[in-house]
Amino acid sequence: MKDVVLNIERLTLQAGDERPVDEIGLELERGKFTGLAGESGSGKTLTALSVLGLLPPAVRMTSGSIRFSPAEGDPVELTALSPKKMCRIRGHHISMIFQEPMTSLNPSMRCGDQVLEAIRLHLGGDFRSMRAMVLRLFDEVKLPDPGSICRSWPHQLSGGQRQRVMIAMALAARPELIIADEPTTALDVTVQKSILDLLSELREKYRLSILFITHDLTVLKQIADSMVIMYRGKVVEAGSARKIFEAPEAPYTKGLIACRPGLGRTPYRLPTLSDFMAGKPPETRKLNKPGIPPGTPPLIRIRNLSKWYARDRGKRIIKAVDRVSFDVYRGETMGLVGESGCGKTTLGRTILRLVEANSGDIDFDGKNLLTCSRSALRKIRRQIQVVFQDPYSSLSPRRTAGQIIREPMEIHQIGRNAADRSARTARLLEQVGMNTSDMDRYPHEFSGGQRQRIGIARALACNPSFLILDEAVSALDVSVQAQILNLLNELKETYQLTYVFISHDLTVVRYMSDRILVMKDGSIVEEGRADSVYQAPSHPYTEKLIKSIPG
C-alpha cells in the first residue's frame, strides 16, 4: 500500500472565465522525488501555490481536495484550514523553494538574518542557538564560508549561492514536504547539477518528499521516481519516470522529450509540440554544417581583445575578457559557451562596443571597430546587431511592437518613407512567425517566445550580416526554444547571416554551431568543430561541462 504524503483530488482553479487548473489529481509518495512538468501556463505553479494557500488574488479555488498526511498525526484537509492554522503548516511541515531567488529573498536583509527569521517563526530559541543553526544549515547546503554568507546581502551572491540560501531556508523547520518551483531554470549546467545533487542528498538524509516543478523533462530523468505531465490545466500523463521516458504515451509528453536538442542528433529542423499534437513525422534530414573552405577570409577577426574592470577603488582588477583571439567566417554560427561569469556576455558587448575594450583589435569586414570614428561606427552598426537574453527588459514597455521594429529603420534612414517602413515591419513580423495585427500591441501583451521573436525582427530591421545572440533562448520553455532555434536557422539561410551564439546550454550550442569556443575566467580554453569538441574535449573544463548535462 502506498504511503502518500500529499493527495490532490479534482482540484479546479478559476481565474475570471478561465480554468488554469481543471479537475486535476496527483499523489506524492512519502520520501519520493516527484516531477511536475509542462510548459509555462500549464498550471504547474498554481497547483503548487494552492497547496500552500498562496494563490494570487485573481485566482480562486472552486472545487477539489488537498489532503496532507504528516508522519505523525491525522491527515489534514488543507483547503479547510483557517489562515492561522495554515501558517503553522506552511514552512514547518511544507516549504517551498521559489524559481527566482533574487526576487524571493529580501534585498534589505542579510542572508543569515532571513534564514534566522524562518527558524524563529517556526522553532524559536535563543539567538545564539538559532545563529548556530543557520551556520549548520549553510554548511549542510554546501555554501562556502557560511559565516561570510551569513553577513552577505543577496545581491553579493551568485545565482547558485542564492538558490542554496533558499534551500537552507526551506529546510529551517525540518519540513516533510518541499515544493521546488523551477529551482534550476537559467542556471549553468554545472550549477544546476550541483543543486539537483544537493536536493537528492537531502531527500535521502531526511527522507524528504520533493515535488519538483520544471518545464525541462531532461532535468528529471536521473532524479525523479515518478512524474506528472500537465497541459493547459489538465494532467495528460502520470507514472514512473522510467516508464514515461522509455515509452511516453501522450503526444504532448513525446513532444516535450523530443523538442530539446540532443547530443547525438542534429536534425535539419527540431521537432515542436505542434508537430506531435498534429501527428507529423519527425524530420529525417540532417542539419548541414559545411566546413570553411581553405583561404576564406574571416568576416570578423578578434585579436588580443581585453576588457578589465577595477574594483575596490582600483585595488583589484577583474579580467572579464583577457587577451581573447578568434575568427568568425561569413555564413557560419560560432558558439560561445561557458558558465556565468566567464566573460561571454562582456565579450559580445565589447565586440558591439556597448562597452569599451582596454586593448586589442576587432576587425569587421576590413574595418577596425576600435579605431574607427563615431560616424563610421554608426554605419557599421547597421551590419552588426544583437538579440538580448531577456526580451522583456530589452523591449521598451512604452512602444508597440511595430514602433520597436521601425525604430532602427528610422535611425539609419532605411526605407523611402513611413509607409515603406511600416510595410517592411509587417513583412518582418510575418517572417518571424507573427501576425501583422501584432504591430499595435505592447510587449506585456505577448508571451516570452513572442517577445523574443519581436527582438529578432528588430535585429533584422537594418538588413545586418552579423548577429550576436546573447542567451537568446535560455529563459524560454524547451518547446518555445525549439521554435526559436528553428526560426534562427531559417533566417540564417534566407538572409545569409553570420551568428555568434552565446549560451550556457551546451546541447543548444552544439546543435546550432559550426564551431565552438569554450570560455573560462575571461579566456578561451578550447576551440574546434562542434562535434569534435563534444566527442573528444581536450580541456578538463570542457569535459566537466559535458558531464554536467542532464539526461
XYZ file of C-alpha atoms in Angstrom:
551
model
C 0.000 0.000 0.000
C 1.276 3.458 -0.942
C 2.403 5.810 1.814
C 1.009 9.054 0.382
C 2.137 12.353 1.911
C 0.044 14.621 -0.357
C -3.119 13.740 -2.236
C -4.771 16.219 -4.613
C -8.195 15.261 -5.990
C -10.274 17.058 -8.657
C -8.608 20.406 -7.979
C -10.142 23.234 -10.017
C -8.942 26.846 -10.021
C -10.876 29.710 -11.611
C -9.390 32.954 -12.989
C -12.186 35.051 -14.479
C -13.773 32.955 -17.209
C -10.786 30.615 -17.469
C -9.789 27.466 -15.597
C -5.961 27.472 -15.357
C -6.245 24.212 -13.372
C -9.121 21.918 -14.331
C -10.025 18.953 -12.099
C -6.514 17.603 -11.715
C -5.408 14.835 -9.371
C -1.982 13.682 -8.223
C -0.346 11.725 -5.400
C 3.038 12.242 -3.777
C 4.568 9.237 -2.055
C 6.462 9.840 1.168
C 10.210 10.060 0.702
C 9.936 10.103 -3.093
C 11.020 12.614 -5.737
C 8.009 13.529 -7.902
C 8.379 15.668 -11.031
C 5.602 18.003 -12.195
C 6.341 19.054 -15.764
C 4.767 21.138 -18.503
C 5.083 24.411 -20.387
C 4.564 27.845 -18.887
C 0.829 28.356 -18.405
C 0.108 24.651 -17.934
C -0.918 25.228 -14.304
C 2.106 23.740 -12.515
C 2.944 26.684 -10.263
C -0.707 27.470 -9.468
C -1.159 23.861 -8.364
C 1.809 24.212 -6.011
C 0.630 27.581 -4.675
C -2.814 26.141 -3.948
C -1.178 23.535 -1.674
C 0.305 26.334 0.442
C -2.724 28.634 0.251
C -0.726 31.258 -1.660
C -2.915 31.720 -4.732
C -2.861 35.216 -6.275
C -5.967 37.367 -5.642
C -7.292 36.904 -9.185
C -7.346 33.095 -8.831
C -9.706 31.166 -6.580
C -10.246 27.503 -5.833
C -13.746 26.398 -6.828
C -13.587 22.679 -6.024
C -11.325 19.842 -5.030
C -9.424 18.404 -2.100
C -5.800 18.787 -0.964
C -5.005 16.332 1.813
C -1.666 16.355 3.648
C -0.691 13.326 5.738
C 2.067 14.101 8.253
C 4.314 11.300 9.513
C 2.752 11.705 12.941
C -0.884 12.642 13.408
C -4.050 12.519 11.373
C -4.360 13.639 7.718
C -5.204 17.334 7.277
C -7.520 18.813 4.632
C -5.523 21.919 3.703
C -8.403 23.629 1.897
C -10.444 23.686 5.136
C -7.774 25.311 7.335
C -8.060 28.834 8.689
C -5.261 31.277 7.721
C -3.765 30.964 11.217
C -3.643 27.150 11.093
C -2.310 27.265 7.539
C 0.623 29.359 8.771
C 1.577 26.505 11.105
C 1.662 24.080 8.168
C 3.412 26.458 5.783
C 7.155 26.383 6.317
C 7.038 23.970 9.247
C 5.536 20.911 7.518
C 5.502 22.037 3.860
C 8.015 24.533 2.488
C 8.727 25.945 -0.953
C 11.801 26.852 -2.976
C 10.806 29.545 -5.446
C 12.030 29.888 -9.024
C 13.897 33.189 -8.806
C 15.817 33.577 -5.534
C 16.791 37.175 -6.276
C 13.147 38.250 -6.156
C 12.235 35.805 -3.358
C 14.961 36.919 -0.955
C 14.567 40.250 0.856
C 17.167 42.632 -0.641
C 17.216 44.716 2.574
C 18.144 41.794 4.875
C 21.387 39.864 5.140
C 21.104 36.226 4.070
C 21.759 34.839 7.540
C 19.068 37.033 9.092
C 16.489 35.794 6.587
C 17.089 32.139 7.472
C 17.239 33.021 11.177
C 13.819 34.676 10.857
C 12.338 31.424 9.490
C 13.834 29.476 12.415
C 12.491 31.997 14.939
C 8.978 31.848 13.489
C 8.708 28.052 13.423
C 11.059 26.712 16.081
C 12.053 29.585 18.348
C 15.031 29.567 20.718
C 17.709 31.949 21.914
C 19.714 33.980 19.415
C 22.951 32.044 19.884
C 21.379 28.639 19.210
C 19.403 29.959 16.218
C 22.557 31.570 14.780
C 24.423 28.277 15.179
C 21.590 26.508 13.349
C 21.850 28.963 10.441
C 25.559 28.202 10.124
C 24.843 24.449 10.224
C 22.200 24.821 7.515
C 24.548 26.841 5.285
C 27.209 24.182 5.773
C 24.655 21.462 5.017
C 23.702 23.055 1.678
C 27.441 23.313 0.882
C 27.802 27.075 0.864
C 31.450 28.176 1.039
C 32.413 30.057 4.219
C 28.982 30.023 5.968
C 29.975 32.893 8.253
C 30.699 35.163 5.304
C 27.464 34.130 3.539
C 25.527 34.949 6.729
C 26.816 38.530 6.590
C 26.277 38.885 2.828
C 23.381 40.605 1.070
C 21.536 38.647 -1.663
C 22.992 40.770 -4.475
C 26.514 39.840 -3.390
C 25.972 36.134 -4.080
C 25.906 34.178 -7.326
C 22.673 32.656 -8.625
C 23.639 29.198 -7.386
C 24.570 30.526 -3.935
C 21.267 32.399 -3.636
C 19.409 29.224 -4.523
C 21.296 27.351 -1.786
C 20.265 30.043 0.711
C 16.643 29.442 -0.370
C 17.111 25.679 0.149
C 18.568 26.333 3.627
C 15.528 28.487 4.435
C 13.195 25.749 3.193
C 14.963 23.239 5.470
C 14.974 25.555 8.517
C 11.947 23.976 10.249
C 12.715 20.433 9.051
C 9.620 20.050 6.827
C 8.338 16.741 5.495
C 7.486 18.043 2.024
C 9.437 20.517 -0.116
C 7.955 22.042 -3.267
C 10.735 23.192 -5.615
C 9.362 25.511 -8.325
C 11.798 25.628 -11.275
C 14.798 25.941 -8.897
C 17.383 25.355 -11.637
C 15.894 27.387 -14.507
C 18.508 29.612 -16.239
C 21.330 28.222 -14.066
C 24.550 26.952 -15.650
C 24.630 23.186 -16.237
C 27.314 22.720 -13.590
C 25.392 24.766 -11.006
C 22.164 23.017 -11.994
C 23.778 19.610 -11.453
C 25.096 20.643 -8.043
C 21.627 21.844 -6.949
C 19.991 18.620 -8.166
C 22.638 16.504 -6.421
C 22.128 18.516 -3.235
C 18.343 18.010 -3.277
C 18.821 14.277 -3.836
C 21.255 14.049 -0.922
C 18.935 15.975 1.403
C 15.969 13.811 0.370
C 17.831 10.647 1.299
C 19.249 12.106 4.510
C 15.928 13.384 5.895
C 13.507 11.164 3.928
C 12.025 14.280 2.416
C 9.228 14.197 -0.103
C 10.005 16.546 -3.005
C 7.651 17.924 -5.643
C 9.947 19.291 -8.355
C 8.329 21.614 -10.905
C 10.037 22.122 -14.261
C 9.453 22.711 -17.969
C 12.529 20.655 -18.918
C 11.943 16.916 -18.639
C 15.629 16.053 -19.069
C 16.275 17.574 -15.627
C 14.048 14.871 -14.115
C 15.491 11.915 -15.980
C 18.147 10.948 -13.429
C 16.462 12.001 -10.186
C 12.663 11.607 -10.350
C 10.881 8.497 -9.070
C 7.571 9.461 -10.685
C 6.290 12.198 -12.989
C 3.095 14.090 -13.688
C 2.739 15.918 -17.019
C 0.368 18.906 -17.237
C -1.003 20.588 -20.354
C -3.420 23.522 -20.316
C -4.533 22.888 -16.767
C -5.015 19.138 -17.068
C -2.922 16.079 -16.260
C -2.243 14.293 -19.559
C 0.129 11.594 -18.284
C 1.409 10.268 -14.959
C 3.510 7.322 -13.890
C 7.025 6.211 -13.080
C 9.769 8.403 -14.531
C 11.419 5.422 -16.189
C 8.225 4.376 -17.963
C 7.463 7.896 -19.177
C 10.950 8.418 -20.604
C 11.148 4.979 -22.215
C 7.587 4.799 -23.558
C 5.662 8.096 -23.323
C 2.023 7.724 -24.332
C 0.634 11.272 -24.657
C 1.684 13.182 -27.811
C 2.360 16.203 -25.582
C 4.828 14.218 -23.461
C 6.553 12.880 -26.575
C 6.909 16.461 -27.818
C 8.383 17.739 -24.552
C 11.009 14.986 -24.626
C 11.866 15.286 -28.319
C 11.929 19.056 -28.851
C 15.079 19.584 -26.786
C 18.301 19.218 -28.836
C 20.219 16.058 -28.054
C 23.945 15.447 -28.152
C 23.525 12.545 -30.560
C 21.344 14.142 -33.240
C 21.244 17.283 -35.359
C 18.008 17.226 -37.390
C 17.529 19.929 -40.003
C 14.537 21.120 -38.017
C 13.882 20.411 -34.339
C 10.500 18.781 -33.668
C 7.997 21.054 -31.935
C 4.981 20.361 -29.775
C 2.628 21.369 -32.576
C 4.226 18.663 -34.768
C 3.492 15.966 -32.192
C -0.004 17.216 -31.447
C -0.737 17.128 -35.192
C 0.891 13.698 -35.611
C 3.584 14.904 -38.056
C 6.510 12.527 -38.714
C 9.895 13.640 -37.324
C 12.471 15.356 -39.552
C 14.893 12.882 -41.152
C 17.221 15.326 -42.897
C 20.373 16.247 -41.018
C 21.370 19.849 -40.363
C 24.185 20.613 -42.797
C 27.311 22.128 -41.221
C 29.800 22.614 -44.073
C 33.372 23.433 -43.154
C 35.064 26.696 -44.058
C 36.910 26.435 -47.426
C 40.679 26.962 -47.080
C 41.791 30.524 -47.749
C 38.405 32.059 -46.894
C 38.907 35.470 -45.225
C 37.064 35.909 -41.898
C 34.147 38.310 -41.617
C 35.287 39.320 -38.152
C 38.777 38.950 -36.702
C 39.378 39.382 -32.951
C 42.967 39.778 -31.744
C 44.174 40.062 -28.111
C 40.900 41.651 -27.012
C 40.774 42.589 -23.318
C 38.198 44.188 -21.060
C 39.140 44.740 -17.422
C 37.170 46.218 -14.545
C 38.614 47.890 -11.469
C 37.121 47.059 -8.073
C 37.764 48.270 -4.525
C 38.969 51.686 -5.767
C 41.439 50.168 -8.188
C 42.983 47.710 -5.719
C 41.508 44.690 -7.509
C 41.325 44.103 -11.263
C 38.754 41.718 -12.781
C 39.818 40.412 -16.191
C 36.383 39.833 -17.703
C 37.930 39.320 -21.169
C 41.635 38.530 -21.176
C 43.586 38.687 -24.480
C 40.988 36.775 -26.494
C 41.637 35.983 -30.164
C 39.440 34.175 -32.716
C 37.930 34.479 -36.211
C 34.330 34.189 -37.371
C 33.722 33.340 -41.020
C 30.868 34.535 -43.191
C 27.833 32.272 -43.058
C 28.853 30.237 -40.002
C 27.498 30.045 -36.466
C 30.199 30.385 -33.864
C 29.094 29.041 -30.478
C 30.430 30.704 -27.344
C 29.845 28.605 -24.240
C 30.822 28.779 -20.589
C 29.457 29.292 -17.100
C 28.023 32.570 -15.817
C 30.824 34.997 -15.025
C 33.238 33.528 -17.582
C 33.055 36.686 -19.742
C 30.766 35.554 -22.606
C 28.342 38.468 -22.461
C 31.125 41.012 -21.820
C 32.931 39.706 -24.903
C 29.778 40.118 -27.001
C 29.168 43.639 -25.690
C 32.814 44.575 -26.292
C 32.564 43.440 -29.921
C 29.461 45.629 -30.266
C 31.282 48.482 -28.477
C 28.490 48.695 -25.934
C 31.424 48.583 -23.513
C 34.859 49.869 -24.496
C 37.809 47.482 -24.741
C 41.013 48.123 -22.815
C 43.175 46.735 -25.608
C 43.145 44.596 -28.733
C 41.676 44.760 -32.231
C 38.239 43.999 -33.690
C 38.373 43.849 -37.475
C 34.947 43.625 -39.131
C 34.971 43.175 -42.903
C 38.272 45.063 -43.163
C 37.389 47.870 -40.719
C 38.811 48.176 -37.197
C 35.846 48.820 -34.903
C 38.031 50.109 -32.057
C 39.724 52.876 -34.033
C 37.008 53.998 -36.458
C 35.184 57.295 -35.970
C 31.739 57.589 -34.413
C 30.147 58.315 -37.793
C 31.868 55.294 -39.370
C 30.855 53.101 -36.422
C 27.257 54.234 -36.832
C 27.253 52.967 -40.433
C 28.917 49.681 -39.468
C 26.314 49.094 -36.758
C 23.726 48.580 -39.473
C 25.603 45.365 -40.251
C 26.081 44.206 -36.642
C 23.010 43.606 -34.491
C 22.212 41.831 -31.228
C 19.389 39.769 -29.705
C 19.456 40.020 -25.918
C 18.766 37.339 -23.310
C 15.686 38.868 -21.672
C 13.272 40.154 -24.325
C 11.034 41.782 -21.718
C 13.740 44.093 -20.342
C 15.258 44.779 -23.783
C 11.957 45.967 -25.335
C 10.593 49.390 -24.416
C 7.306 48.958 -22.499
C 6.124 52.323 -23.880
C 6.359 51.324 -27.539
C 4.272 48.937 -29.596
C 5.852 46.013 -31.424
C 5.613 47.942 -34.678
C 7.339 51.006 -33.228
C 10.097 48.856 -31.713
C 10.884 47.242 -35.076
C 10.597 50.520 -37.037
C 12.931 52.460 -34.736
C 16.231 51.081 -36.175
C 14.979 51.864 -39.697
C 14.244 55.444 -38.686
C 17.643 55.858 -37.019
C 19.532 54.508 -40.044
C 17.124 56.056 -42.609
C 16.132 52.731 -44.135
C 13.072 52.839 -46.395
C 11.686 55.551 -48.632
C 9.127 56.878 -46.162
C 6.987 55.974 -43.144
C 4.619 53.844 -45.243
C 7.524 51.864 -46.695
C 8.963 51.264 -43.210
C 5.561 50.112 -41.943
C 5.301 47.661 -44.841
C 8.807 46.344 -44.061
C 7.816 45.982 -40.391
C 4.765 43.925 -41.351
C 6.911 41.633 -43.528
C 9.445 41.150 -40.733
C 6.712 40.208 -38.272
C 5.389 37.617 -40.714
C 8.904 36.255 -41.290
C 9.408 35.658 -37.568
C 6.080 33.834 -37.355
C 3.788 36.593 -36.052
C 0.763 38.434 -37.410
C 0.687 41.951 -38.814
C -2.108 42.704 -36.340
C 0.511 42.384 -33.580
C 2.085 45.692 -34.649
C -0.168 47.709 -32.333
C 0.306 45.572 -29.207
C 2.725 46.311 -26.365
C 5.438 43.928 -25.029
C 3.486 42.986 -21.891
C 0.689 41.634 -24.098
C 2.933 38.926 -25.586
C 4.365 35.648 -24.317
C 8.110 35.249 -23.747
C 8.586 33.466 -27.066
C 6.647 36.141 -28.940
C 8.700 38.903 -27.314
C 11.877 37.139 -28.426
C 10.505 36.992 -31.975
C 9.988 40.768 -31.823
C 13.597 41.157 -30.662
C 14.771 39.075 -33.626
C 12.631 41.117 -36.030
C 14.136 44.324 -34.606
C 17.647 42.927 -35.123
C 16.805 42.136 -38.768
C 15.286 45.561 -39.463
C 18.619 47.012 -40.655
C 19.450 44.099 -43.001
C 22.516 43.071 -40.969
C 25.071 40.459 -41.960
C 26.252 39.607 -38.433
C 24.163 38.867 -35.327
C 25.250 38.300 -31.742
C 22.672 36.120 -29.967
C 23.252 36.535 -26.233
C 21.480 33.701 -24.367
C 18.563 34.286 -26.741
C 16.667 31.112 -25.737
C 17.849 30.413 -22.165
C 14.738 31.788 -20.437
C 12.237 30.026 -22.725
C 10.320 26.763 -22.358
C 12.010 23.936 -24.264
C 9.046 23.780 -26.644
C 9.267 27.509 -27.431
C 13.055 27.217 -27.521
C 12.793 24.672 -30.351
C 10.592 27.066 -32.357
C 13.059 29.948 -31.922
C 16.079 27.787 -32.827
C 14.301 26.599 -35.986
C 13.461 30.216 -36.814
C 17.080 31.354 -36.349
C 18.323 28.622 -38.691
C 15.697 29.513 -41.299
C 16.582 33.222 -41.123
C 20.280 32.436 -41.345
C 19.683 30.546 -44.591
C 17.296 33.174 -46.005
C 19.484 36.212 -45.268
C 22.932 34.550 -45.390
C 23.580 35.642 -41.811
C 26.587 35.021 -39.584
C 25.970 34.303 -35.889
C 27.881 34.355 -32.645
C 25.628 32.216 -30.450
C 26.270 32.781 -26.736
C 24.807 30.293 -24.257
C 25.497 28.250 -21.132
C 23.391 25.389 -22.537
C 25.819 23.030 -24.236
C 23.196 20.931 -26.033
C 21.750 24.035 -27.709
C 25.201 25.362 -28.632
C 26.217 22.025 -30.112
C 23.033 21.858 -32.205
C 23.307 25.417 -33.541
C 27.048 25.851 -34.036
C 29.544 25.031 -36.758
C 32.451 25.769 -34.430
C 32.605 26.285 -30.662
C 34.653 28.452 -28.333
C 34.749 27.380 -24.670
C 35.373 30.301 -22.311
C 36.573 30.223 -18.709
C 37.712 33.088 -16.466
C 37.864 35.527 -19.372
C 39.959 33.306 -21.655
C 39.276 30.871 -24.494
C 40.337 27.424 -23.258
C 39.156 25.341 -26.232
C 38.156 25.877 -29.852
C 37.085 23.470 -32.563
C 34.359 21.974 -34.706
C 31.166 21.470 -32.683
C 31.054 17.680 -32.972
C 34.772 17.313 -32.271
C 34.618 19.396 -29.104
C 31.730 17.316 -27.741
C 33.027 13.921 -28.775
C 36.643 14.463 -27.703
C 37.085 17.528 -25.472
C 40.737 18.446 -24.951
C 40.350 20.662 -21.881
C 39.232 19.379 -18.429
C 36.805 22.308 -18.087
C 35.011 21.350 -21.321
C 34.823 17.760 -20.145
C 33.308 18.943 -16.840
C 30.642 20.964 -18.692
C 29.707 17.997 -20.873
C 29.442 15.635 -17.896
C 27.077 18.107 -16.190
C 24.492 17.930 -18.991
C 21.294 16.377 -17.548
C 19.870 13.219 -19.029
